[in-house]
Amino acid sequence: DALSECTVAGRDGSVIIDRCLTEAALPTADAARLFRLESHAVSRGRRACVSGAPVLSRSECAWLVDAAEAHASAAGGWSTTRHAHAPTTDLEVHAIRAVLRWFNAACATRLFPLATAAFPELGLRASSVRVSDAFVVRYDADGGQSFLPPHADNAHLSLTLALNPRSDFDGGGTRFEATGLVLSPEAGHVVCFPGSLRHAGHPITRGRRYIIA
């Protein structure tokens, strides 16, 4: 099933990708039950959802971080100028071919069903959801970008996928401006919220934090 642990992967992530490509898309109702979605009030009448069960396996998360770092090393580093209003230290998902293959499959089978289950009031079908921007972000407390200022996204829904264990860093998480609530789940979990909600990358004070946004 979607939560099964994949323990062996080539340097190109072939086993992880092949497993993801052969998964069947979860019905929306099953996604809500399987990932145990938790709702949190983050503004008047508005909410964010976080998965109570991991959506990505530990192996997927570790491979994604390794693939991003390997690509950055080969490409001359991480980008810091793509987003004018809230620039992140990031890499575009589509720039890493293997990660893009995995991401497209994960969106269709897990992430889109989760997003539509989290916000049924939007009337979206998982099969009709599209991604406008997807990127791997690195926060670094040791001389790198350690936080992201408050901003809103130009999207109906925004998702944050945690990629590394919380023991790797102190602080961090998605902070919602209206209430000050910080959601910082463990690796493999997802935070989902309306893109128009103002939010920030809460500062980390030790280590590195990796996400896909």
Tab-separated table of N, CA and C in Angstrom, residues 62-78 91 96 136-140 208 210:
chain	number	residue	atom	x	y	z
A	62	ALA	N	14.462	10.020	2.195
A	62	ALA	CA	15.926	10.033	2.166
A	62	ALA	C	16.446	10.127	0.746
A	63	TRP	N	15.818	9.390	-0.174
A	63	TRP	CA	16.256	9.434	-1.570
A	63	TRP	C	16.035	10.822	-2.173
A	64	LEU	N	14.906	11.469	-1.859
A	64	LEU	CA	14.631	12.794	-2.400
A	64	LEU	C	15.669	13.812	-1.934
A	65	VAL	N	16.045	13.761	-0.667
A	65	VAL	CA	17.081	14.674	-0.163
A	65	VAL	C	18.407	14.397	-0.864
A	66	ASP	N	18.787	13.127	-0.979
A	66	ASP	CA	20.047	12.777	-1.635
A	66	ASP	C	20.042	13.221	-3.101
A	67	ALA	N	18.921	13.008	-3.788
A	67	ALA	CA	18.830	13.384	-5.201
A	67	ALA	C	18.946	14.893	-5.369
A	68	ALA	N	18.328	15.652	-4.478
A	68	ALA	CA	18.410	17.118	-4.561
A	68	ALA	C	19.827	17.600	-4.309
A	69	GLU	N	20.481	17.067	-3.293
A	69	GLU	CA	21.845	17.498	-2.995
A	69	GLU	C	22.799	17.107	-4.133
A	70	ALA	N	22.615	15.922	-4.701
A	70	ALA	CA	23.472	15.493	-5.809
A	70	ALA	C	23.280	16.399	-7.021
A	71	HIS	N	22.030	16.757	-7.306
A	71	HIS	CA	21.767	17.643	-8.448
A	71	HIS	C	22.361	19.023	-8.201
A	72	ALA	N	22.200	19.553	-6.990
A	72	ALA	CA	22.754	20.868	-6.678
A	72	ALA	C	24.267	20.868	-6.813
A	73	SER	N	24.909	19.798	-6.369
A	73	SER	CA	26.361	19.708	-6.469
A	73	SER	C	26.813	19.695	-7.926
A	74	ALA	N	26.073	18.969	-8.761
A	74	ALA	CA	26.441	18.874	-10.172
A	74	ALA	C	26.101	20.138	-10.948
A	75	ALA	N	25.075	20.859	-10.485
A	75	ALA	CA	24.586	22.037	-11.224
A	75	ALA	C	25.177	23.342	-10.726
A	76	GLY	N	26.047	23.291	-9.734
A	76	GLY	CA	26.683	24.511	-9.246
A	76	GLY	C	25.995	25.158	-8.069
A	77	GLY	N	25.091	24.434	-7.408
A	77	GLY	CA	24.482	24.957	-6.194
A	77	GLY	C	22.978	25.083	-6.272
A	78	TRP	N	22.402	25.550	-5.179
A	78	TRP	CA	20.966	25.742	-5.057
A	78	TRP	C	20.586	27.129	-5.576
A	91	LEU	N	15.397	24.004	-5.457
A	91	LEU	CA	15.600	23.389	-6.772
A	91	LEU	C	14.229	23.024	-7.317
A	96	ILE	N	15.048	17.805	-11.981
A	96	ILE	CA	15.657	16.521	-11.620
A	96	ILE	C	14.760	15.430	-12.193
A	136	VAL	N	12.062	21.680	-4.284
A	136	VAL	CA	12.687	21.201	-3.052
A	136	VAL	C	13.350	22.394	-2.380
A	137	VAL	N	13.054	22.593	-1.101
A	137	VAL	CA	13.599	23.728	-0.345
A	137	VAL	C	14.569	23.209	0.710
A	138	ARG	N	15.673	23.943	0.876
A	138	ARG	CA	16.621	23.627	1.945
A	138	ARG	C	16.754	24.829	2.876
A	139	TYR	N	16.439	24.614	4.145
A	139	TYR	CA	16.718	25.600	5.184
A	139	TYR	C	17.979	25.152	5.921
A	140	ASP	N	18.865	26.103	6.209
A	140	ASP	CA	20.164	25.775	6.802
A	140	ASP	C	20.478	26.791	7.896
A	208	ARG	N	19.668	21.278	9.292
A	208	ARG	CA	19.053	21.551	8.001
A	208	ARG	C	17.654	20.938	7.948
A	210	TYR	N	14.605	20.010	5.092
A	210	TYR	CA	14.262	19.867	3.680
A	210	TYR	C	12.776	19.630	3.536
